[in-house]
CSV table of C-alpha atoms and ligand atoms in Angstrom, one decimal:
chain,number,residue,atom,x,y,z
A,1,MET,CA,-1.4,237.4,32.0
A,2,ILE,CA,1.1,235.8,30.1
A,3,LEU,CA,3.6,236.1,32.7
A,4,LYS,CA,1.3,234.3,34.7
A,5,ILE,CA,1.5,231.5,31.9
A,6,ILE,CA,4.8,231.3,31.5
A,7,VAL,CA,5.1,230.8,35.9
A,8,LEU,CA,2.6,228.1,35.4
A,9,PHE,CA,4.9,226.3,32.8
A,10,GLY,CA,7.6,226.9,34.8
A,11,ILE,CA,6.3,225.3,37.8
A,12,LEU,CA,4.8,222.4,35.9
A,13,ALA,CA,8.2,222.0,34.4
A,14,VAL,CA,10.2,221.7,37.6
A,15,VAL,CA,7.1,219.7,38.9
A,16,THR,CA,7.4,216.8,36.5
A,17,ALA,CA,10.9,217.1,35.4
A,18,ARG,CA,12.5,213.7,35.2
A,19,ARG,CA,15.6,213.2,37.9
A,20,SER,CA,18.3,213.9,36.1
A,21,TYR,CA,21.5,211.2,37.5
A,22,GLN,CA,23.8,213.5,36.0
A,23,GLY,CA,27.5,212.9,37.5
A,24,TYR,CA,26.3,210.0,39.5
A,25,LYS,CA,29.2,207.1,39.3
A,26,VAL,CA,29.0,203.6,39.6
A,27,TYR,CA,32.4,201.9,41.6
A,28,GLU,CA,33.0,198.8,41.7
A,29,VAL,CA,34.6,198.0,45.1
A,30,HIS,CA,36.2,194.2,45.8
A,31,GLN,CA,35.9,193.2,49.3
A,32,ASN,CA,38.7,190.8,49.9
A,33,THR,CA,38.5,190.9,53.9
A,34,ARG,CA,36.1,190.1,56.4
A,35,GLU,CA,36.8,193.9,58.0
A,36,GLN,CA,36.0,195.0,54.5
A,37,ALA,CA,32.7,193.2,53.7
A,38,ASP,CA,31.9,194.4,57.3
A,39,PHE,CA,32.5,198.0,56.5
A,40,LEU,CA,30.9,198.3,53.6
A,41,HIS,CA,27.6,196.8,55.0
A,42,GLU,CA,27.8,199.0,57.8
A,43,MET,CA,28.3,202.2,55.3
A,44,GLU,CA,25.2,200.9,53.4
A,45,GLN,CA,23.4,201.1,56.8
A,46,SER,CA,24.1,204.2,58.0
A,47,ASN,CA,24.6,206.3,54.7
A,48,GLU,CA,21.2,206.8,53.0
A,49,ASN,CA,23.0,208.6,50.1
A,50,LEU,CA,24.7,205.4,48.9
A,51,ASP,CA,22.7,203.1,46.7
A,52,PHE,CA,24.5,199.6,47.2
A,53,TRP,CA,23.2,198.0,43.8
A,54,HIS,CA,25.1,195.0,45.0
A,55,LEU,CA,26.7,193.9,48.2
A,56,ALA,CA,26.9,190.2,48.7
A,57,LYS,CA,28.1,188.5,51.7
A,58,GLN,CA,31.0,186.4,50.2
A,59,LEU,CA,34.8,187.3,50.3
A,60,ASN,CA,36.2,188.1,46.9
A,61,GLY,CA,33.0,189.1,45.4
A,62,LYS,CA,32.9,193.0,44.2
A,63,ALA,CA,30.2,195.5,45.6
A,64,GLN,CA,28.5,198.0,43.0
A,65,VAL,CA,27.3,201.1,44.5
A,66,LEU,CA,25.8,204.0,42.9
A,67,VAL,CA,27.6,207.4,44.5
A,68,PRO,CA,26.0,210.9,44.0
A,69,PRO,CA,28.8,213.6,43.2
A,70,THR,CA,28.5,215.3,46.4
A,71,GLU,CA,29.3,212.2,48.0
A,72,GLN,CA,32.1,210.9,45.7
A,73,ARG,CA,35.2,212.6,47.5
A,74,SER,CA,34.3,211.2,51.0
A,75,PHE,CA,33.4,207.7,49.5
A,76,VAL,CA,36.5,207.7,47.5
A,77,ALA,CA,38.7,208.5,51.1
A,78,ASP,CA,36.9,206.3,52.9
A,79,LEU,CA,37.9,203.2,50.5
A,80,MET,CA,41.1,204.6,50.5
A,81,ARG,CA,41.7,204.6,53.9
A,82,GLN,CA,40.3,201.2,54.5
A,83,GLY,CA,42.6,199.9,51.9
A,84,PHE,CA,40.0,198.4,49.3
A,85,GLN,CA,40.5,197.8,45.7
A,86,PHE,CA,38.0,199.7,43.4
A,87,SER,CA,37.1,200.9,40.1
A,88,VAL,CA,34.7,204.0,38.5
A,89,MET,CA,32.6,200.8,36.7
A,90,ILE,CA,30.2,203.6,35.4
A,91,PRO,CA,31.8,207.2,34.9
A,92,ASP,CA,28.2,208.6,34.8
A,93,ILE,CA,24.8,207.0,34.8
A,94,GLU,CA,23.0,209.6,33.3
A,95,ASN,CA,24.7,208.8,29.7
A,96,THR,CA,23.8,205.2,30.0
A,97,ILE,CA,19.6,206.1,30.9
A,98,ASP,CA,19.5,206.3,26.8
A,99,ASP,CA,16.6,203.5,27.2
A,100,TYR,CA,14.0,205.8,28.6
A,101,SER,CA,10.5,204.6,28.2
A,102,VAL,CA,8.5,205.4,25.0
A,103,PRO,CA,5.2,206.3,26.5
A,104,PRO,CA,2.6,203.7,25.9
A,105,ALA,CA,0.9,205.5,23.2
A,106,SER,CA,3.5,205.7,20.8
A,107,ARG,CA,4.0,202.3,20.8
A,108,LYS,CA,0.3,200.6,19.6
A,109,PRO,CA,0.6,200.5,16.2
A,110,VAL,CA,2.4,197.0,17.2
A,111,PRO,CA,0.4,194.6,19.4
A,112,VAL,CA,1.6,194.4,22.6
A,113,SER,CA,2.4,190.8,22.4
A,114,LYS,CA,5.0,191.4,19.7
A,115,GLN,CA,7.0,193.8,21.7
A,116,ILE,CA,7.4,191.4,24.7
A,117,LEU,CA,11.1,190.6,23.5
A,118,HIS,CA,11.8,194.0,22.6
A,119,ASN,CA,10.7,196.7,25.2
A,120,TYR,CA,10.2,197.3,28.8
A,121,LEU,CA,6.3,197.5,28.5
A,122,ARG,CA,4.5,200.1,30.6
A,123,TYR,CA,2.0,199.1,33.1
A,124,LEU,CA,-1.2,199.5,31.1
A,125,ASP,CA,0.5,197.6,28.3
A,126,ILE,CA,1.2,194.8,30.4
A,127,ASN,CA,-2.4,194.8,31.7
A,128,GLU,CA,-3.8,195.1,28.1
A,129,TYR,CA,-2.1,192.1,27.4
A,130,ILE,CA,-3.4,189.8,30.2
A,131,ASP,CA,-6.7,191.0,29.5
A,132,GLU,CA,-6.4,189.9,25.8
A,133,LEU,CA,-5.2,186.5,26.7
A,134,ALA,CA,-8.3,185.7,29.2
A,135,THR,CA,-10.5,187.3,26.1
A,136,LYS,CA,-8.9,184.7,23.9
A,137,PHE,CA,-8.3,181.6,25.9
A,138,PRO,CA,-11.5,181.9,28.1
A,139,ALA,CA,-11.0,178.3,29.1
A,140,SER,CA,-7.7,178.5,30.6
A,141,VAL,CA,-7.3,181.9,31.4
A,142,SER,CA,-8.3,184.1,33.7
A,143,VAL,CA,-7.6,187.8,35.1
A,144,ASN,CA,-8.4,188.6,38.7
A,145,GLN,CA,-7.7,191.5,40.7
A,146,ILE,CA,-6.3,191.1,44.4
A,147,GLY,CA,-5.6,194.6,45.4
A,148,THR,CA,-5.2,198.0,44.4
A,149,SER,CA,-1.9,200.0,44.8
A,150,TYR,CA,-1.6,203.1,46.9
A,151,GLU,CA,-2.2,205.2,43.7
A,152,GLY,CA,-5.2,203.3,42.8
A,153,ARG,CA,-3.8,201.1,40.1
A,154,PRO,CA,-5.4,197.5,40.2
A,155,LEU,CA,-3.0,194.7,40.8
A,156,LYS,CA,-4.0,191.7,38.6
A,157,THR,CA,-3.3,188.3,38.3
A,158,ILE,CA,-3.4,185.9,35.5
A,159,THR,CA,-4.4,182.7,36.2
A,160,ILE,CA,-3.5,179.7,33.6
A,161,ASN,CA,-4.8,176.6,33.4
A,162,GLY,CA,-7.0,177.4,36.4
A,163,ASN,CA,-10.2,175.1,35.9
A,164,ARG,CA,-8.7,171.8,37.7
A,165,ASN,CA,-10.0,172.4,41.3
A,166,ASN,CA,-7.6,170.3,42.8
A,167,SER,CA,-4.5,171.1,41.3
A,168,SER,CA,-1.5,172.3,42.7
A,169,VAL,CA,-0.8,176.4,42.4
A,170,ILE,CA,2.9,178.1,41.6
A,171,PHE,CA,2.2,181.5,42.2
A,172,MET,CA,4.7,183.9,40.7
A,173,ASP,CA,5.3,187.7,41.1
A,174,ALA,CA,7.7,190.1,39.5
A,175,GLY,CA,8.3,194.0,39.9
A,176,ILE,CA,8.0,194.2,44.0
A,177,HIS,CA,10.8,196.5,43.5
A,178,ALA,CA,10.0,199.3,41.0
A,179,ARG,CA,13.4,199.6,39.3
A,180,GLU,CA,14.0,195.8,38.7
A,181,TRP,CA,12.6,196.1,35.0
A,182,ILE,CA,13.5,192.7,33.8
A,183,ALA,CA,11.4,191.1,36.2
A,184,PRO,CA,8.2,192.4,35.0
A,185,ALA,CA,9.7,191.5,31.1
A,186,THR,CA,10.5,188.1,32.5
A,187,ALA,CA,6.9,187.5,33.9
A,188,LEU,CA,5.6,188.4,30.6
A,189,TYR,CA,7.3,186.0,28.9
A,190,VAL,CA,6.6,183.2,30.9
A,191,ILE,CA,2.8,184.2,30.5
A,192,ASN,CA,3.4,184.3,26.6
A,193,GLN,CA,5.0,181.1,26.8
A,194,LEU,CA,2.2,179.1,28.8
A,195,VAL,CA,-0.7,180.5,27.0
A,196,GLU,CA,0.2,180.9,23.5
A,197,HIS,CA,2.9,178.3,23.3
A,198,ALA,CA,0.9,176.2,25.7
A,199,HIS,CA,1.2,172.8,23.5
A,200,GLU,CA,5.0,173.1,24.2
A,201,ASN,CA,4.4,173.0,27.6
A,202,THR,CA,1.7,170.2,28.8
A,203,ASP,CA,4.7,169.0,31.3
A,204,ILE,CA,4.1,171.8,33.5
A,205,LEU,CA,0.6,172.6,32.7
A,206,SER,CA,-1.4,169.3,33.1
A,207,ASN,CA,-1.5,169.2,36.5
A,208,LEU,CA,0.0,172.9,37.5
A,209,THR,CA,-2.3,176.2,37.5
A,210,TRP,CA,0.1,179.3,37.4
A,211,VAL,CA,-1.0,182.5,39.2
A,212,ILE,CA,1.0,185.1,37.8
A,213,LEU,CA,1.4,188.8,39.2
A,214,PRO,CA,3.4,190.4,36.7
A,215,VAL,CA,3.7,193.7,38.4
A,216,VAL,CA,3.5,194.1,42.2
A,217,ASN,CA,4.5,197.6,43.0
A,218,PRO,CA,2.8,199.6,39.7
A,219,ASP,CA,3.3,203.2,41.3
A,220,GLY,CA,6.4,202.4,41.7
A,221,TYR,CA,7.5,200.8,38.1
A,222,GLU,CA,5.6,203.7,36.5
A,223,TYR,CA,7.6,206.3,38.5
A,224,SER,CA,10.7,204.9,37.4
A,225,HIS,CA,10.1,204.9,34.0
A,226,GLU,CA,8.7,208.3,34.4
A,227,MET,CA,10.5,210.0,36.8
A,228,GLU,CA,13.5,208.2,38.9
A,229,ARG,CA,15.1,205.2,36.9
A,230,PHE,CA,16.5,203.9,40.5
A,231,TRP,CA,13.3,204.1,42.3
A,232,ARG,CA,13.0,200.8,44.4
A,233,LYS,CA,10.1,201.6,46.6
A,234,THR,CA,6.3,201.8,46.7
A,235,ARG,CA,4.8,205.4,46.3
A,236,LYS,CA,3.0,206.0,49.3
A,237,PRO,CA,4.2,208.9,51.3
A,238,ALA,CA,6.1,208.0,54.7
A,239,GLY,CA,6.8,211.1,57.1
A,240,LYS,CA,9.2,213.6,54.8
A,241,CYS,CA,10.0,210.9,52.4
A,242,VAL,CA,8.0,208.6,50.1
A,243,GLY,CA,8.0,204.8,49.9
A,244,THR,CA,8.2,201.4,51.4
A,245,ASP,CA,10.3,198.5,50.5
A,246,ALA,CA,7.6,196.3,49.9
A,247,ASN,CA,10.0,193.3,50.6
A,248,ARG,CA,10.8,194.3,53.9
A,249,ASN,CA,6.9,195.0,54.8
A,250,PHE,CA,6.1,191.2,55.6
A,251,ASP,CA,4.8,190.3,58.8
A,252,PHE,CA,7.5,187.5,59.6
A,253,HIS,CA,10.4,188.7,61.7
A,254,TRP,CA,9.2,192.5,60.4
A,255,GLY,CA,11.9,195.2,60.8
A,256,GLU,CA,14.7,192.8,62.9
A,257,ILE,CA,17.6,193.0,60.4
A,258,GLY,CA,18.5,194.2,57.1
A,259,ALA,CA,15.3,196.7,57.2
A,260,SER,CA,15.5,200.1,57.7
A,261,SER,CA,13.1,201.9,60.4
A,262,SER,CA,13.8,205.4,58.4
A,263,ALA,CA,11.5,206.6,56.1
A,264,CYS,CA,13.7,208.0,53.6
A,265,SER,CA,15.8,204.8,53.8
A,266,ASP,CA,15.7,202.3,50.0
A,267,THR,CA,14.8,199.7,52.5
A,268,TYR,CA,12.3,201.2,54.8
A,269,ARG,CA,10.1,198.5,56.4
A,270,GLY,CA,7.0,201.0,56.4
A,271,ASP,CA,5.3,201.8,59.7
A,272,ALA,CA,3.4,198.5,60.4
A,273,PRO,CA,4.0,194.9,58.9
A,274,PHE,CA,1.6,195.1,56.0
A,275,SER,CA,1.4,198.6,55.8
A,276,GLU,CA,1.2,198.6,52.1
A,277,PRO,CA,-1.9,197.9,49.7
A,278,GLU,CA,0.9,195.6,47.7
A,279,SER,CA,2.3,193.8,50.3
A,280,GLN,CA,-1.4,193.1,51.6
A,281,ALA,CA,-2.6,191.7,47.9
A,282,ILE,CA,-0.1,189.2,48.2
A,283,ARG,CA,-0.6,188.1,51.7
A,284,ASN,CA,-4.6,187.7,51.0
A,285,ALA,CA,-3.5,186.1,47.1
A,286,LEU,CA,-1.1,183.5,49.2
A,287,THR,CA,-4.0,183.1,52.3
A,288,LYS,CA,-6.6,182.0,49.8
A,289,LEU,CA,-4.6,179.4,48.4
A,290,LYS,CA,-3.2,178.0,51.7
A,291,GLY,CA,-2.6,174.0,51.3
A,292,GLN,CA,-2.7,174.5,47.0
A,293,CYS,CA,0.0,176.7,46.8
A,294,LYS,CA,3.0,174.6,46.4
A,295,PHE,CA,5.5,177.1,44.9
A,296,TYR,CA,6.0,180.4,45.2
A,297,LEU,CA,8.6,182.6,43.2
A,298,SER,CA,9.6,185.9,43.2
A,299,LEU,CA,11.1,187.5,40.4
A,300,HIS,CA,14.1,189.9,41.2
A,301,SER,CA,17.4,191.6,39.7
A,302,TYR,CA,20.1,191.6,39.5
A,303,GLY,CA,22.8,189.4,40.1
A,304,ASN,CA,22.1,185.5,39.4
A,305,TYR,CA,20.9,183.9,42.7
A,306,LEU,CA,18.4,181.6,43.2
A,307,LEU,CA,17.8,182.4,46.8
A,308,TYR,CA,15.4,180.9,49.6
A,309,PRO,CA,14.8,180.9,53.4
A,310,TRP,CA,15.9,182.2,55.7
A,311,GLY,CA,16.3,185.7,55.2
A,312,TYR,CA,16.2,186.6,58.6
A,313,THR,CA,18.6,184.4,60.1
A,314,SER,CA,21.5,182.3,58.7
A,315,ASP,CA,19.4,179.1,60.2
A,316,LEU,CA,17.9,177.0,57.6
A,317,PRO,CA,14.7,175.4,57.7
A,318,ASP,CA,14.3,172.0,58.1
A,319,THR,CA,13.2,171.2,54.8
A,320,TRP,CA,16.1,173.3,53.3
A,321,GLN,CA,17.1,170.7,51.0
A,322,ASP,CA,13.8,170.2,49.5
A,323,ILE,CA,13.8,173.7,48.1
A,324,ASP,CA,17.6,173.7,47.3
A,325,GLU,CA,16.8,170.7,45.0
A,326,VAL,CA,13.9,172.7,43.1
A,327,ALA,CA,16.9,176.0,43.1
A,328,GLN,CA,19.6,173.6,41.6
A,329,THR,CA,17.7,172.1,39.0
A,330,GLY,CA,17.1,175.4,37.5
A,331,ALA,CA,20.5,176.6,37.8
A,332,ALA,CA,21.6,173.3,36.2
A,333,ALA,CA,19.0,174.2,33.4
A,334,ILE,CA,20.3,177.5,32.6
A,335,LYS,CA,23.7,176.4,33.1
A,336,ARG,CA,23.2,174.0,30.3
A,337,ALA,CA,21.2,176.1,28.1
A,338,THR,CA,23.8,178.9,28.0
A,339,GLY,CA,26.3,178.4,30.4
A,340,ALA,CA,25.3,181.5,32.8
A,341,GLU,CA,26.1,180.6,36.3
A,342,TYR,CA,23.5,181.2,39.3
A,343,THR,CA,24.5,180.7,42.8
A,344,VAL,CA,22.1,179.3,45.1
A,345,GLY,CA,21.7,179.0,49.0
A,346,SER,CA,19.7,180.8,51.4
A,347,SER,CA,19.5,184.4,51.3
A,348,THR,CA,21.2,185.5,54.1
A,349,ASN,CA,23.8,182.7,53.8
A,350,VAL,CA,24.7,183.8,50.3
A,351,LEU,CA,23.5,187.4,50.0
A,352,TYR,CA,22.9,189.3,53.3
A,353,ALA,CA,20.2,188.8,55.9
A,354,ALA,CA,16.9,191.0,55.4
A,355,SER,CA,14.0,190.1,57.4
A,356,GLY,CA,9.9,191.1,56.1
A,357,GLY,CA,10.6,189.6,52.9
A,358,SER,CA,7.6,187.8,50.8
A,359,ASP,CA,9.6,184.2,50.2
A,360,ASP,CA,10.4,184.2,54.2
A,361,TRP,CA,6.5,185.3,54.7
A,362,ALA,CA,4.7,182.6,52.2
A,363,PHE,CA,7.1,179.6,53.2
A,364,ALA,CA,6.4,180.3,57.2
A,365,GLU,CA,2.8,181.9,57.3
A,366,ALA,CA,0.9,180.5,53.8
A,367,ASP,CA,2.6,177.2,53.8
A,368,VAL,CA,4.3,177.3,50.9
A,369,PRO,CA,6.7,174.7,50.7
A,370,ILE,CA,9.3,175.7,47.8
A,371,ALA,CA,9.7,179.7,48.6
A,372,ILE,CA,12.6,181.0,45.7
A,373,VAL,CA,13.7,184.8,44.8
A,374,MET,CA,15.0,184.4,41.7
A,375,GLU,CA,17.7,187.1,41.2
A,376,LEU,CA,17.7,187.8,37.5
A,377,PRO,CA,21.0,188.9,35.0
A,378,GLY,CA,21.9,192.3,35.3
A,379,GLY,CA,23.2,193.4,32.0
A,380,GLY,CA,24.6,196.3,28.9
A,381,PHE,CA,26.3,198.6,31.5
A,382,GLY,CA,25.2,196.6,34.2
A,383,GLY,CA,23.1,196.5,37.2
A,384,PHE,CA,19.2,197.4,36.8
A,385,ASN,CA,19.4,199.3,33.5
A,386,PRO,CA,19.7,196.3,30.7
A,387,PRO,CA,19.0,197.8,27.6
A,388,ALA,CA,15.8,196.9,26.1
A,389,SER,CA,17.9,195.1,23.5
A,390,ALA,CA,19.2,192.4,26.0
A,391,ILE,CA,15.3,191.8,27.1
A,392,GLU,CA,15.4,188.6,24.7
A,393,LYS,CA,18.5,186.9,25.5
A,394,SER,CA,17.4,187.1,29.5
A,395,VAL,CA,14.1,186.4,29.2
A,396,LYS,CA,14.4,183.2,27.1
A,397,GLU,CA,17.1,181.7,29.3
A,398,SER,CA,15.2,182.5,32.8
A,399,TRP,CA,12.3,180.7,31.4
A,400,LEU,CA,14.4,177.8,30.7
A,401,GLY,CA,15.3,177.8,34.5
A,402,ILE,CA,11.8,178.8,35.6
A,403,LYS,CA,10.2,175.7,33.9
A,404,ALA,CA,13.0,173.2,34.9
A,405,MET,CA,11.9,174.5,38.5
A,406,ALA,CA,8.3,174.0,37.9
A,407,LEU,CA,8.9,170.6,36.5
A,408,LYS,CA,10.6,169.8,39.7
A,409,VAL,CA,7.6,170.9,42.1
A,410,ALA,CA,5.5,169.0,39.6
A,411,GLN,CA,7.0,166.0,40.2
A,412,LYS,CA,7.6,166.6,43.9
A,413,TYR,CA,4.0,167.2,44.8
B,1,0X9,O1,17.3,192.9,48.9
B,1,0X9,C1,15.6,192.1,48.7
B,1,0X9,O2,14.8,192.7,48.9
B,1,0X9,C2,16.2,191.1,47.6
B,1,0X9,N1,17.3,192.0,46.5
B,1,0X9,S1,17.0,192.9,45.4
B,1,0X9,O3,18.4,193.1,45.3
B,1,0X9,N2,16.5,192.6,44.5
B,1,0X9,O4,16.8,193.9,46.3
B,1,0X9,C3,16.4,189.4,48.1
B,1,0X9,C4,15.7,189.3,49.1
B,1,0X9,C5,16.1,187.9,49.4
B,1,0X9,N3,15.0,187.4,50.6
B,1,0X9,C6,15.1,188.1,51.7
B,1,0X9,N4,15.8,188.6,52.2
B,1,0X9,N5,13.8,187.8,52.4
B,2,ZN,ZN1,14.9,193.4,44.1
């Protein structure tokens, strides 16, 4: 009997153990020539064990790659053979993951609204906060469920100032990629400012309705808190692997470029367009808002970019200057406030081509005239893991950019 219990606990421990990243290194690789840039791109496409945290098109930039111990020898050999300049940016990523989530219940003595700037809130806390706001401010705030994640979590939007029937709408989402924790944190701060500091924001509330989905991919988000810090995809099983990159799953030039057909890849496009309930939820919400939604803003991290269509081709849409104007306004506001620089341009031209993204779909199929992906700052040791102590500075800065973009949209439409 005792043996049985020990075995059972052993199995449970194995099943529920958090993945260790011990010995994983992040390399920073300079790409100085077109050949080197192409080589890295090819490496990213062909080796699923390498996690390219950052890979931009521009020459003289630096790629950042998370490499497991088993791959490091051949990775370094490849780089040396190709004459790359490179360095180890993080010698052992496990040592930097000291900021693992406190379980939601342990934080309860402090109200959620007081934790927005200091903690990466868990999914349930985030929903608790928006539900509370709806109760407290019934005249201007409501919460709606626009779908259900694969594991059954409600996908809830908060609508702010939604009682003006014919006003223009801003739809903002965050956390389509699980590990980009600073994105839901930023969405929460935006919600906090729009609701609890409404009187300071009348210029972006008087003729705009905000619909905000703070966690697009709650299954992945929770999984990245509990089990695998650098998980990116959704959590629906796919063949012998798990998860789809929801930002490759939208039905616009689906699967054409920069999206993998291999279920184990981090950029897996899914087995069909809109195969994921999470991308379906955004599709359905934006379809309902057709004609009304003037601005789709999707929060990601990291790298300080304001990106717009197209993501599937280097061509620009006819109206690119309208979007560029809004994005430049956001970048300028941030630069003025803190000196931080954002790169502005079309996804394909300044980052890389990747089709099936929510931004391209919103712009092309839901007729949203301004569609922007905001790649928020990294921080701390770099990348996706800014420590909780970096949240306040980051979200306050980003809010200024978002506010400036919203104001521009309010003036244009
Ligand atoms: O690759 C992505 O989905 C985004 N970058 S991230 O590092 N957060 O994963 C950029 C998306 C840009 N938009 C499109 N390619 N449509
Ligand atoms: Zn992302």
